[in-house]
Coordinates of C-alpha atoms in Angstrom, one line a residue:
Chain A
M1 CA 3.9 -178.4 212.0
S2 CA 2.7 -181.9 211.3
N3 CA -0.7 -180.4 211.0
A4 CA 0.2 -178.8 207.7
A5 CA 1.1 -182.2 206.3
L6 CA -1.9 -183.7 207.9
G7 CA -4.4 -181.3 206.4
A8 CA -3.2 -181.2 202.9
P9 CA -3.0 -184.3 200.8
L10 CA -1.1 -182.4 198.1
P11 CA 2.5 -181.7 198.6
S12 CA 3.3 -178.1 199.4
G13 CA 6.6 -176.4 199.7
A14 CA 6.8 -177.5 203.4
D15 CA 9.1 -180.4 202.4
E16 CA 12.5 -178.8 202.4
P17 CA 14.2 -179.7 205.6
G18 CA 15.3 -176.2 206.3
K19 CA 11.9 -174.8 206.3
A20 CA 10.6 -177.5 208.6
L21 CA 13.4 -176.9 211.1
E22 CA 12.4 -173.2 211.2
V23 CA 8.8 -174.1 212.0
A24 CA 9.6 -176.7 214.7
P25 CA 13.0 -176.0 216.2
A26 CA 12.1 -177.9 219.4
I27 CA 12.2 -181.3 217.8
P28 CA 15.0 -181.4 215.3
K29 CA 16.2 -184.4 213.3
K30 CA 13.0 -186.3 214.1
T31 CA 10.9 -184.0 211.9
D32 CA 11.4 -185.7 208.6
I33 CA 10.5 -189.0 209.9
S34 CA 7.6 -187.9 212.0
R35 CA 6.2 -185.8 209.2
A36 CA 6.4 -188.7 206.8
W37 CA 4.7 -190.8 209.5
F38 CA 1.9 -188.3 210.0
G39 CA 1.6 -187.8 206.3
D40 CA 1.3 -191.5 205.7
K41 CA -1.2 -192.0 208.5
S42 CA -3.4 -189.1 207.5
F43 CA -3.3 -189.9 203.8
Y44 CA -4.2 -193.4 204.6
A45 CA -7.1 -192.1 206.8
I46 CA -8.4 -190.0 203.9
V47 CA -8.4 -192.7 201.3
V48 CA -9.9 -195.2 203.6
A49 CA -12.6 -192.7 204.4
C50 CA -13.2 -192.3 200.6
G51 CA -13.4 -196.1 200.2
T52 CA -15.7 -196.6 203.1
S53 CA -18.0 -193.9 201.8
V54 CA -19.0 -196.3 199.0
L55 CA -20.2 -198.8 201.6
V56 CA -21.9 -196.0 203.6
I57 CA -23.8 -194.8 200.5
V58 CA -25.1 -198.2 199.6
G59 CA -26.0 -198.7 203.3
L60 CA -27.8 -195.4 203.4
I61 CA -29.7 -196.2 200.2
L62 CA -30.9 -199.4 201.7
Y63 CA -31.7 -197.8 205.1
E64 CA -33.7 -194.9 203.6
L65 CA -35.6 -197.2 201.3
I66 CA -36.5 -199.7 204.0
S67 CA -37.3 -197.2 206.7
R68 CA -39.4 -194.9 204.5
S69 CA -41.4 -197.7 202.9
D70 CA -42.3 -199.1 206.3
L71 CA -45.8 -197.6 206.3
A72 CA -46.8 -199.3 203.1
W73 CA -45.3 -202.5 204.2
K74 CA -47.3 -202.5 207.4
A75 CA -50.5 -201.6 205.6
F76 CA -50.3 -204.1 202.8
G77 CA -47.6 -206.6 203.6
F78 CA -46.7 -209.0 200.8
K79 CA -50.1 -208.4 199.1
F80 CA -48.6 -205.1 197.9
F81 CA -46.8 -207.0 195.1
V82 CA -49.8 -209.1 194.0
G83 CA -52.5 -206.4 194.3
Q84 CA -53.7 -205.0 190.9
D85 CA -55.3 -201.7 192.1
W86 CA -53.2 -198.6 192.2
D87 CA -55.6 -196.1 193.6
P88 CA -54.1 -193.0 195.1
V89 CA -57.6 -191.5 195.6
N90 CA -58.7 -194.2 198.0
D91 CA -55.2 -194.8 199.3
H92 CA -55.1 -198.3 198.2
Y93 CA -52.0 -199.6 196.5
G94 CA -51.0 -202.7 194.6
A95 CA -47.9 -202.8 192.5
L96 CA -48.5 -205.8 190.3
P97 CA -49.1 -203.7 187.1
F98 CA -45.7 -202.0 187.5
V99 CA -43.9 -205.3 188.1
Y100 CA -45.7 -206.7 185.0
G101 CA -44.7 -203.6 182.9
T102 CA -41.1 -203.7 184.0
V103 CA -40.7 -207.4 183.4
V104 CA -42.4 -207.5 180.1
S105 CA -40.8 -204.4 178.7
S106 CA -37.3 -205.6 179.8
L107 CA -37.8 -209.1 178.3
L108 CA -39.1 -207.6 175.1
A109 CA -36.0 -205.5 175.0
L110 CA -33.7 -208.4 175.5
L111 CA -35.6 -210.4 172.9
L112 CA -34.8 -207.7 170.4
A113 CA -31.4 -206.7 171.6
V114 CA -29.6 -210.0 172.4
P115 CA -29.4 -211.4 168.8
V116 CA -28.5 -208.1 167.4
S117 CA -25.7 -207.4 170.0
M118 CA -24.3 -210.9 169.4
G119 CA -24.1 -210.2 165.7
V120 CA -22.4 -206.9 166.4
A121 CA -19.9 -208.4 168.9
I122 CA -19.1 -211.4 166.5
F123 CA -18.7 -209.1 163.6
I124 CA -16.4 -206.7 165.5
T125 CA -14.2 -209.2 167.2
E126 CA -14.0 -212.0 164.6
M127 CA -15.0 -210.8 161.2
C128 CA -14.2 -207.2 160.4
P129 CA -10.9 -205.8 159.2
R130 CA -8.8 -204.3 161.9
R131 CA -9.2 -200.7 160.7
L132 CA -13.0 -200.9 160.8
K133 CA -12.8 -202.5 164.3
T134 CA -11.9 -199.3 166.2
F135 CA -14.4 -197.3 164.3
L136 CA -17.3 -199.7 164.9
S137 CA -16.4 -200.1 168.6
F138 CA -16.4 -196.3 168.9
M139 CA -19.8 -196.0 167.2
T140 CA -21.5 -198.6 169.5
E141 CA -19.9 -197.0 172.5
L142 CA -21.3 -193.7 171.3
L143 CA -24.8 -195.2 171.5
A144 CA -24.2 -195.8 175.2
A145 CA -23.2 -192.1 175.7
I146 CA -26.5 -190.6 174.5
P147 CA -28.6 -189.5 177.5
S148 CA -31.8 -191.4 178.1
V149 CA -33.9 -188.2 177.9
I150 CA -32.7 -187.7 174.3
Y151 CA -33.6 -191.3 173.4
G152 CA -37.0 -190.5 174.8
L153 CA -37.3 -187.3 172.8
W154 CA -36.4 -189.1 169.6
A155 CA -38.8 -191.9 170.4
I156 CA -41.7 -189.6 171.0
F157 CA -41.3 -187.6 167.8
V158 CA -39.8 -190.2 165.4
L159 CA -40.2 -193.8 166.6
V160 CA -43.8 -193.5 168.0
P161 CA -45.3 -191.9 164.8
L162 CA -43.5 -194.5 162.7
L163 CA -44.9 -197.3 164.8
R164 CA -48.4 -195.8 164.8
E165 CA -48.7 -195.1 161.1
N166 CA -46.6 -197.9 159.5
V167 CA -45.2 -200.7 161.7
E168 CA -48.2 -201.5 163.9
P169 CA -50.9 -201.5 161.2
F170 CA -48.6 -203.6 159.1
L171 CA -48.0 -206.1 161.9
I172 CA -51.8 -206.3 162.6
K173 CA -52.5 -206.9 159.0
T174 CA -49.8 -209.5 158.3
L175 CA -49.2 -211.2 161.6
G176 CA -52.6 -210.6 163.3
W177 CA -53.5 -214.2 162.9
T178 CA -50.8 -215.2 165.4
G179 CA -52.9 -213.6 168.1
L180 CA -50.0 -211.5 169.4
F181 CA -50.6 -208.4 167.5
A182 CA -54.1 -207.2 168.3
G183 CA -55.5 -204.0 169.7
Q184 CA -55.3 -200.4 168.7
P185 CA -52.1 -199.1 167.1
F186 CA -51.5 -196.2 169.5
G187 CA -47.8 -196.0 168.8
I188 CA -47.2 -195.3 172.4
G189 CA -47.1 -198.5 174.5
M190 CA -45.2 -201.6 175.4
L191 CA -43.7 -202.2 171.9
A192 CA -42.2 -198.6 171.7
A193 CA -40.7 -199.0 175.2
G194 CA -39.3 -202.4 174.3
I195 CA -37.7 -201.1 171.1
I196 CA -36.2 -198.0 172.7
L197 CA -34.9 -200.1 175.6
A198 CA -33.4 -202.5 173.1
I199 CA -31.5 -199.7 171.4
M200 CA -30.2 -198.6 174.8
V201 CA -29.0 -202.0 176.0
V202 CA -27.4 -203.1 172.7
P203 CA -24.1 -201.3 173.5
I204 CA -23.9 -202.8 177.0
I205 CA -24.5 -206.4 175.9
S206 CA -22.3 -206.1 172.8
S207 CA -19.4 -204.6 174.6
M208 CA -19.6 -207.2 177.4
A209 CA -19.7 -209.9 174.7
R210 CA -16.8 -208.4 172.9
E211 CA -14.8 -208.3 176.1
V212 CA -15.3 -212.0 177.0
M213 CA -14.8 -213.1 173.3
T214 CA -11.5 -211.3 173.2
A215 CA -10.6 -213.1 176.4
V216 CA -10.9 -216.5 174.8
P217 CA -7.3 -217.6 174.1
S218 CA -6.4 -217.6 170.4
A219 CA -5.0 -221.2 170.8
Q220 CA -8.7 -222.2 171.0
R221 CA -9.4 -220.6 167.6
E222 CA -6.3 -222.0 166.0
A223 CA -7.1 -225.5 167.3
V224 CA -10.6 -225.4 165.7
Y225 CA -9.2 -224.0 162.5
A226 CA -6.6 -226.8 162.4
L227 CA -9.5 -229.2 162.3
G228 CA -10.6 -227.7 159.1
A229 CA -13.5 -225.5 160.4
T230 CA -14.9 -222.6 158.4
R231 CA -14.8 -219.2 160.1
W232 CA -18.4 -219.5 161.4
E233 CA -17.7 -223.0 162.7
M234 CA -14.7 -221.7 164.5
I235 CA -16.7 -218.9 166.0
R236 CA -19.4 -221.3 167.1
M237 CA -17.2 -224.0 168.5
G238 CA -14.0 -222.1 169.5
V239 CA -15.2 -218.8 170.7
L240 CA -18.9 -218.8 171.6
R241 CA -18.8 -222.0 173.5
N242 CA -15.9 -220.8 175.6
A243 CA -17.3 -217.4 176.2
R244 CA -20.8 -218.7 177.0
A245 CA -20.9 -217.9 180.7
G246 CA -19.6 -214.4 180.1
I247 CA -22.0 -213.7 177.4
V248 CA -24.9 -214.7 179.6
G249 CA -23.4 -212.4 182.2
G250 CA -23.5 -209.5 179.7
V251 CA -27.1 -210.2 178.8
I252 CA -28.0 -210.1 182.5
L253 CA -26.1 -206.9 182.9
G254 CA -28.2 -205.5 180.0
L255 CA -31.3 -206.8 181.8
G256 CA -30.2 -204.9 184.9
R257 CA -30.0 -201.7 182.9
A258 CA -33.3 -202.3 181.2
L259 CA -35.1 -202.9 184.5
G260 CA -34.0 -199.6 186.0
E261 CA -34.2 -197.4 182.9
T262 CA -36.6 -194.6 183.6
M263 CA -36.8 -191.6 181.4
A264 CA -37.0 -193.0 177.9
V265 CA -39.5 -195.6 179.0
T266 CA -41.6 -193.0 180.9
M267 CA -41.9 -190.9 177.7
V268 CA -43.2 -193.7 175.4
I269 CA -44.8 -196.4 177.5
G270 CA -48.1 -194.5 178.0
N271 CA -48.1 -194.7 181.8
R272 CA -51.3 -196.6 182.4
P273 CA -51.2 -199.0 185.5
E274 CA -53.0 -201.8 183.8
I275 CA -52.3 -205.4 182.9
S276 CA -53.7 -205.8 179.4
K277 CA -55.0 -208.9 177.8
L278 CA -52.2 -211.1 176.4
T279 CA -53.3 -210.6 172.7
E280 CA -53.1 -206.8 173.2
A281 CA -50.0 -206.7 175.4
L282 CA -47.6 -205.4 172.8
F283 CA -49.6 -202.4 171.6
A284 CA -51.3 -201.5 174.9
P285 CA -50.0 -198.7 177.1
A286 CA -48.4 -199.9 180.4
H287 CA -46.4 -198.6 183.3
T288 CA -43.1 -199.7 184.8
M289 CA -41.8 -199.6 188.4
A290 CA -39.3 -196.9 187.5
S291 CA -41.7 -194.8 185.5
V292 CA -44.4 -194.7 188.2
I293 CA -41.8 -193.3 190.6
A294 CA -40.7 -190.8 188.0
N295 CA -44.3 -189.7 187.3
E296 CA -45.9 -189.6 190.7
F297 CA -43.2 -189.1 193.3
S298 CA -43.1 -185.3 193.4
E299 CA -46.9 -185.2 193.4
A300 CA -47.4 -187.9 196.0
T301 CA -49.2 -186.0 198.8
G302 CA -50.2 -188.6 201.3
D303 CA -47.7 -190.4 203.6
L304 CA -49.0 -193.8 202.5
Y305 CA -48.8 -192.8 198.9
L306 CA -45.2 -191.8 199.2
S307 CA -44.3 -194.8 201.2
A308 CA -45.9 -197.1 198.6
L309 CA -43.8 -195.4 195.8
I310 CA -40.7 -195.9 197.9
E311 CA -41.6 -199.5 198.4
V312 CA -41.8 -199.9 194.6
G313 CA -38.3 -198.3 194.6
L314 CA -37.0 -200.8 197.3
A315 CA -38.3 -203.7 195.2
L316 CA -36.6 -202.3 192.1
F317 CA -33.3 -201.8 194.0
V318 CA -33.3 -205.3 195.4
V319 CA -34.0 -206.9 192.0
T320 CA -31.4 -204.8 190.1
V321 CA -28.7 -205.5 192.8
I322 CA -29.3 -209.3 192.6
V323 CA -29.3 -209.1 188.8
N324 CA -26.1 -207.2 188.7
I325 CA -24.3 -209.4 191.2
L326 CA -25.3 -212.4 189.1
A327 CA -24.0 -210.8 186.0
Q328 CA -20.8 -209.8 187.6
L329 CA -20.1 -213.3 188.8
L330 CA -20.7 -214.8 185.4
V331 CA -18.5 -212.3 183.7
W332 CA -15.7 -212.9 186.2
S333 CA -15.9 -216.6 185.6
V334 CA -14.7 -215.9 182.0
T335 CA -12.4 -213.0 182.3
R336 CA -10.8 -214.0 185.5
G337 CA -7.0 -213.8 185.2
M338 CA -7.3 -211.3 182.3
P339 CA -6.6 -207.6 182.7
A340 CA -9.9 -205.9 183.7
R341 CA -10.3 -204.1 180.4
G342 CA -8.2 -204.8 177.4
N343 CA -7.6 -202.1 174.7
G344 CA -8.7 -204.4 171.9
Chain B
M1 CA -5.1 -219.4 156.8
A2 CA -8.2 -221.6 157.2
R3 CA -9.0 -221.2 153.6
A4 CA -5.5 -222.3 152.5
L5 CA -5.7 -225.4 154.7
N6 CA -9.1 -226.3 153.3
Q7 CA -8.0 -226.1 149.7
Q8 CA -5.2 -228.5 150.4
V9 CA -7.5 -231.1 151.8
A10 CA -10.8 -231.1 149.9
P11 CA -13.3 -228.6 148.6
L12 CA -15.8 -227.5 151.3
P13 CA -19.3 -228.9 151.1
F14 CA -21.7 -226.3 149.9
G15 CA -23.8 -226.3 153.0
R16 CA -20.8 -225.4 155.2
K17 CA -19.8 -222.7 152.9
L18 CA -23.3 -221.3 152.8
S19 CA -23.6 -221.3 156.6
D20 CA -20.3 -219.4 156.8
W21 CA -21.5 -216.8 154.3
A22 CA -24.9 -216.6 156.0
A23 CA -23.2 -215.9 159.4
T24 CA -21.1 -213.2 158.0
F25 CA -24.0 -211.6 156.2
I26 CA -26.2 -211.7 159.3
A27 CA -23.5 -210.3 161.6
A28 CA -22.8 -207.5 159.2
S29 CA -26.6 -206.6 158.9
C30 CA -26.7 -206.5 162.7
V31 CA -24.1 -203.8 162.7
V32 CA -26.1 -201.9 160.1
L33 CA -29.3 -202.4 162.3
V34 CA -27.4 -200.9 165.3
L35 CA -25.9 -198.0 163.3
A36 CA -29.2 -197.0 161.8
P37 CA -30.8 -195.7 165.0
L38 CA -27.5 -194.0 166.0
L39 CA -27.4 -192.1 162.7
A40 CA -31.2 -191.4 162.9
I41 CA -30.9 -189.9 166.4
F42 CA -27.9 -187.8 165.5
G43 CA -29.4 -186.7 162.2
Y44 CA -32.7 -185.6 163.8
L45 CA -30.8 -183.9 166.7
L46 CA -28.7 -181.8 164.3
Y47 CA -31.6 -181.2 161.9
K48 CA -34.3 -180.3 164.4
G49 CA -31.9 -178.8 167.0
F50 CA -30.1 -176.3 164.7
G51 CA -33.4 -175.4 163.2
A52 CA -34.7 -174.4 166.6
L53 CA -31.6 -172.8 168.0
N54 CA -31.5 -169.1 168.2
F55 CA -30.2 -166.2 170.3
D56 CA -33.3 -166.1 172.5
F57 CA -33.0 -169.7 173.3
L58 CA -29.5 -169.2 174.8
T59 CA -30.2 -166.0 176.7
K60 CA -33.8 -166.0 177.9
T61 CA -35.8 -167.8 180.5
P62 CA -38.8 -169.9 179.5
A63 CA -42.0 -168.2 178.2
P64 CA -45.3 -168.9 180.0
P65 CA -47.0 -172.1 178.8
G66 CA -48.5 -171.7 175.3
E67 CA -46.6 -168.5 174.4
I68 CA -44.1 -168.6 171.7
G69 CA -40.5 -167.7 172.4
G70 CA -38.3 -167.7 175.5
G71 CA -35.4 -170.0 176.0
M72 CA -33.5 -172.3 178.4
A73 CA -30.7 -170.0 179.5
N74 CA -31.5 -170.6 183.2
A75 CA -31.7 -174.3 182.7
I76 CA -28.2 -174.3 181.1
A77 CA -26.9 -172.3 184.0
G78 CA -28.7 -174.6 186.5
S79 CA -27.1 -177.7 184.8
V80 CA -23.6 -176.1 185.1
L81 CA -24.3 -175.4 188.8
I82 CA -25.5 -178.9 189.6
L83 CA -22.8 -180.7 187.5
G84 CA -20.1 -178.5 189.2
L85 CA -21.4 -179.5 192.6
A86 CA -21.7 -183.2 191.6
S87 CA -18.1 -183.1 190.3
A88 CA -16.9 -181.4 193.5
I89 CA -18.4 -184.4 195.5
G90 CA -17.8 -187.3 193.1
V91 CA -14.3 -186.6 191.8
P92 CA -12.3 -186.4 195.0
V93 CA -14.1 -189.2 196.7
G94 CA -13.9 -191.4 193.6
I95 CA -10.2 -190.8 193.2
G96 CA -9.6 -191.3 196.9
S97 CA -11.3 -194.7 197.0
G98 CA -9.6 -195.7 193.7
I99 CA -6.2 -194.9 195.4
Y100 CA -7.3 -197.0 198.4
L101 CA -8.2 -200.0 196.2
S102 CA -5.0 -200.0 194.1
E103 CA -2.4 -198.9 196.7
Y104 CA -3.6 -200.2 200.0
G105 CA -6.5 -202.6 199.5
R106 CA -5.0 -205.1 197.1
G107 CA -6.2 -208.5 198.0
S108 CA -7.5 -207.4 201.4
R109 CA -11.0 -208.5 202.4
F110 CA -12.0 -204.9 203.0
G111 CA -10.7 -203.8 199.6
N112 CA -12.6 -206.5 197.9
L113 CA -15.7 -205.6 199.7
I114 CA -15.4 -202.0 198.6
R115 CA -14.7 -203.0 195.0
F116 CA -17.7 -205.3 195.0
T117 CA -20.0 -202.6 196.6
S118 CA -18.8 -200.0 194.1
D119 CA -19.8 -202.3 191.2
V120 CA -23.2 -202.8 192.9
L121 CA -23.6 -199.0 193.3
N122 CA -22.8 -198.7 189.6
G123 CA -25.8 -200.8 188.7
V124 CA -28.3 -199.1 191.0
P125 CA -30.9 -197.4 188.8
S126 CA -30.5 -193.6 188.9
I127 CA -34.1 -193.1 190.0
I128 CA -33.3 -195.0 193.3
I129 CA -30.3 -192.6 193.9
G130 CA -32.9 -189.8 193.3
I131 CA -35.1 -191.2 196.1
T132 CA -32.2 -191.5 198.5
A133 CA -31.1 -187.9 197.8
Y134 CA -34.7 -186.8 198.3
A135 CA -34.8 -188.6 201.7
L136 CA -31.4 -187.3 202.8
V137 CA -31.4 -183.7 201.6
V138 CA -34.9 -182.6 200.5
L139 CA -36.7 -184.0 203.5
T140 CA -34.2 -182.7 206.0
R141 CA -34.0 -179.2 204.4
G142 CA -37.7 -179.2 203.9
H143 CA -37.6 -178.1 200.2
F144 CA -36.2 -179.0 196.8
S145 CA -32.7 -177.7 196.1
A146 CA -29.8 -177.8 193.7
L147 CA -27.8 -179.3 196.5
A148 CA -30.0 -182.4 196.5
G149 CA -29.5 -182.8 192.8
G150 CA -25.7 -182.3 193.1
V151 CA -25.5 -184.9 195.9
A152 CA -27.5 -187.4 193.8
L153 CA -25.4 -187.0 190.7
G154 CA -22.2 -186.9 192.8
I155 CA -23.0 -190.2 194.2
M156 CA -23.5 -191.6 190.7
M157 CA -20.0 -190.4 189.7
I158 CA -18.2 -192.2 192.5
P159 CA -18.2 -195.9 191.4
T160 CA -17.1 -195.1 187.8
I161 CA -14.2 -192.9 189.0
T162 CA -13.3 -195.4 191.7
R163 CA -12.9 -198.3 189.3
T164 CA -11.2 -196.4 186.4
T165 CA -8.8 -194.8 188.9
E166 CA -7.9 -198.2 190.4
E167 CA -7.4 -199.7 186.9
M168 CA -5.2 -196.8 185.8
L169 CA -3.0 -196.8 188.9
L170 CA -2.5 -200.5 188.6
L171 CA -1.1 -199.9 185.1
V172 CA 1.8 -197.8 186.6
P173 CA 4.9 -200.0 186.8
H174 CA 5.8 -201.1 190.3
S175 CA 9.4 -200.1 189.7
L176 CA 8.4 -196.4 189.6
R177 CA 7.1 -196.7 193.1
E178 CA 10.2 -198.6 194.2
A179 CA 12.4 -196.0 192.8
A180 CA 10.6 -193.4 194.9
Y181 CA 10.8 -195.5 198.0
G182 CA 14.5 -196.0 197.4
L183 CA 15.0 -192.3 197.5
G184 CA 13.4 -192.3 200.9
V185 CA 10.1 -190.7 199.8
S186 CA 7.1 -191.6 202.0
K187 CA 4.4 -193.7 200.7
W188 CA 1.8 -190.9 200.4
R189 CA 4.2 -188.6 198.5
T190 CA 5.0 -191.5 196.2
T191 CA 1.3 -192.1 195.6
V192 CA 0.5 -188.5 195.0
S193 CA 3.5 -187.3 193.0
V194 CA 4.7 -190.5 191.3
T195 CA 1.9 -193.0 190.9
L196 CA -1.1 -190.7 190.5
R197 CA 0.9 -188.2 188.4
T198 CA 1.9 -190.9 186.0
A199 CA -1.6 -192.1 185.6
T200 CA -3.1 -188.5 185.4
S201 CA -4.4 -188.8 181.9
G202 CA -6.1 -192.1 182.5
V203 CA -7.6 -190.9 185.8
I204 CA -9.0 -187.8 184.1
T205 CA -10.4 -189.8 181.3
G206 CA -12.3 -191.8 183.9
C207 CA -13.6 -188.6 185.5
M208 CA -14.8 -187.4 182.1
L209 CA -16.5 -190.8 181.5
A210 CA -18.4 -190.4 184.8
F211 CA -19.2 -186.8 183.9
A212 CA -20.6 -187.6 180.5
R213 CA -22.7 -190.3 182.2
I214 CA -24.3 -188.0 184.7
A215 CA -24.6 -184.9 182.5
G216 CA -27.7 -186.2 180.8
E217 CA -29.3 -187.8 183.8
T218 CA -32.8 -186.7 184.3
A219 CA -34.5 -189.2 186.6
P220 CA -32.6 -188.3 189.8
L221 CA -33.3 -184.6 189.2
L222 CA -37.1 -184.9 189.0
F223 CA -37.7 -184.7 192.7
T224 CA -34.4 -183.2 193.9
V225 CA -33.8 -180.0 192.0
F226 CA -37.4 -180.0 190.8
G227 CA -37.0 -177.3 188.1
N228 CA -37.5 -173.5 188.1
T229 CA -38.6 -171.1 185.5
Y230 CA -36.4 -168.3 186.8
W231 CA -32.7 -167.8 187.3
N232 CA -31.2 -169.3 190.3
W233 CA -27.6 -169.5 191.6
N234 CA -28.6 -170.4 195.2
L235 CA -27.6 -174.0 196.0
D236 CA -30.4 -174.2 198.5
Q237 CA -33.2 -173.4 196.1
P238 CA -35.0 -175.3 193.4
T239 CA -33.2 -175.0 190.1
A240 CA -33.9 -175.6 186.4
A241 CA -31.8 -178.2 184.7
L242 CA -31.3 -178.8 181.0
P243 CA -32.3 -182.5 180.9
L244 CA -35.3 -181.8 183.1
Q245 CA -36.4 -179.0 180.8
I246 CA -36.0 -181.2 177.7
F247 CA -38.2 -183.8 179.4
S248 CA -41.0 -181.5 180.4
Y249 CA -41.0 -179.7 177.1
A250 CA -41.0 -183.0 175.1
I251 CA -44.1 -184.3 176.9
S252 CA -45.9 -180.9 176.7
P253 CA -48.7 -180.3 174.2
Y254 CA -47.1 -177.2 172.6
D255 CA -45.3 -177.2 169.2
D256 CA -43.0 -174.4 170.2
W257 CA -41.9 -176.3 173.3
H258 CA -41.2 -179.4 171.2
R259 CA -39.0 -177.3 169.0
Q260 CA -37.1 -176.0 172.0
A261 CA -36.8 -179.5 173.4
W262 CA -34.8 -180.5 170.3
A263 CA -32.6 -177.4 170.7
G264 CA -32.1 -178.2 174.3
A265 CA -31.1 -181.8 173.4
L266 CA -28.6 -180.5 170.9
I267 CA -27.1 -178.1 173.5
L268 CA -26.9 -180.9 176.0
I269 CA -25.0 -183.2 173.6
I270 CA -22.7 -180.3 172.6
L271 CA -22.1 -179.5 176.3
I272 CA -21.1 -183.2 177.0
V273 CA -18.9 -183.5 173.9
F274 CA -17.3 -180.1 174.4
S275 CA -16.4 -180.6 178.1
V276 CA -15.0 -184.0 177.4
A277 CA -12.9 -182.8 174.5
A278 CA -11.7 -179.7 176.4
V279 CA -10.4 -181.7 179.3
R280 CA -8.8 -184.3 177.0
I281 CA -6.9 -181.5 175.1
A282 CA -5.9 -179.8 178.4
V283 CA -4.6 -183.1 179.7
S284 CA -2.7 -184.1 176.6
R285 CA -1.0 -180.7 176.6
G286 CA -0.3 -180.7 180.3
T287 CA 1.4 -184.0 180.9
L288 CA 4.2 -185.4 178.9
G289 CA 4.4 -189.0 180.1
S290 CA 1.2 -190.8 180.3
V291 CA 0.5 -194.4 181.0
Q292 CA -1.2 -195.4 177.8

């Protein structure tokens, strides 16, 4: 009898006392209590199992990555991350070009995205009329809902031609003297990847910034206003200064996303495992850690080849986990004590 | 208010006024700068997508490389299969661990550990989840399969659902639970038929959020479901998926495939929006009292 309650987490008709007595006449009276006891115990077991599964999954990810990259680790050791040759033909692997591509494309994305997201967050929380607020928040959230493959598709057919024919020649002509904009305007390359990544991380950074800025108590704002500040001075002194740690947390969260982003980057970065000269870095094709896995994993024939790719994945996993934990701690330091997500 | 105060005291120096205007102008132009790509993407999607959409696209399997025609019917079906499987894994586990966090694990060290780990899992790049599913399912079964893709996407759903379920259950007033306890209802019955039920619409919104997030995922499918040019309903076989098909068509050299990639992207967006809206409507009709 208690098995019925044990197996099904959802309540069935078996709860009327009469019915229960019918099923188990041998132990009357006690049934209600023991069923509740069994129900509670088994329900608890189920939800604990669900909760534990999260731990198990992360453990499994780590275990699989470590055990399956063992071969490459034994073959190259730490040199793997400083070697520049990625040569599947001769079975020699060095991951530095991918580390370089990931770091540069993500930093480029942050460079473009951070000022813009701050502007958006400030405008939405502090400046715009209430009615516009909901609409604008919705629109920026919508940007986060577009799948990355669609960003990639748009980038290939709209952004890249635009860069190749207009933006990059223009940059070379007008800003070429700075030494940063040299090389061939392919369209495809680091700059395209940085721009598309920037568009993808703007909603993350700006919604995080909005959240921590809303968490700043309004007494702070009123105090600064009372000293005769203009609105911008109030935002600078009353809001931004108090939300600083949380905003940095949001930026790091965006970095975490940019580091691991795969599809859109793969489609526009050009996928060439090379570290280009500094002057040509922006326009040259490159390769990231995520994009090399996406491109070569299903074609990796040799054991060492596969193992090397998984080691790249392991490095990416460790870095993104550290970055995310850091971001989480910073955001908590500001929003602690506030409800996790306000409806503002 | 600030302006009124200022006028009483003294006129603002021009420099401060200018910096205030400049800040407002810059912030507003940032918004425009962000909305521009959004509109551009949706504009192109509608323009190119509807231009390429036709009956064949929705009913036929892909044409051989270089040939004109064919469609993505099998990829759409494959996506439905994979997403269904992912939801079957992710939704119950996610809701279960959300219940644990809010009803049992408040303040306990184990609860905090799970909450923290689930945030970590949320930040793991999707391609890493793909590698894990490859190692766990593809390598043990010996071939690519829809099952592996479903496992990968299901894992990705869990942290989102866990955290939203927890938040929604915490919004349910404690007096409701106490009222149930006072009637002699056991804790699990209270949780299922009072707490969870009250928070239904919020919990389902969380599930839809997770669904929308994984529906367009491509990276974890590359080496799990692999793709297929024919129909497949067998969970144990390689399967086509819509995002995967969009990717391979977008990077192909054929114009007709580019055209179809746009149509596929449009269908993908419609699929996401439609399923989210459908569940929203069903929920708002089905439950009277909701938390929010």
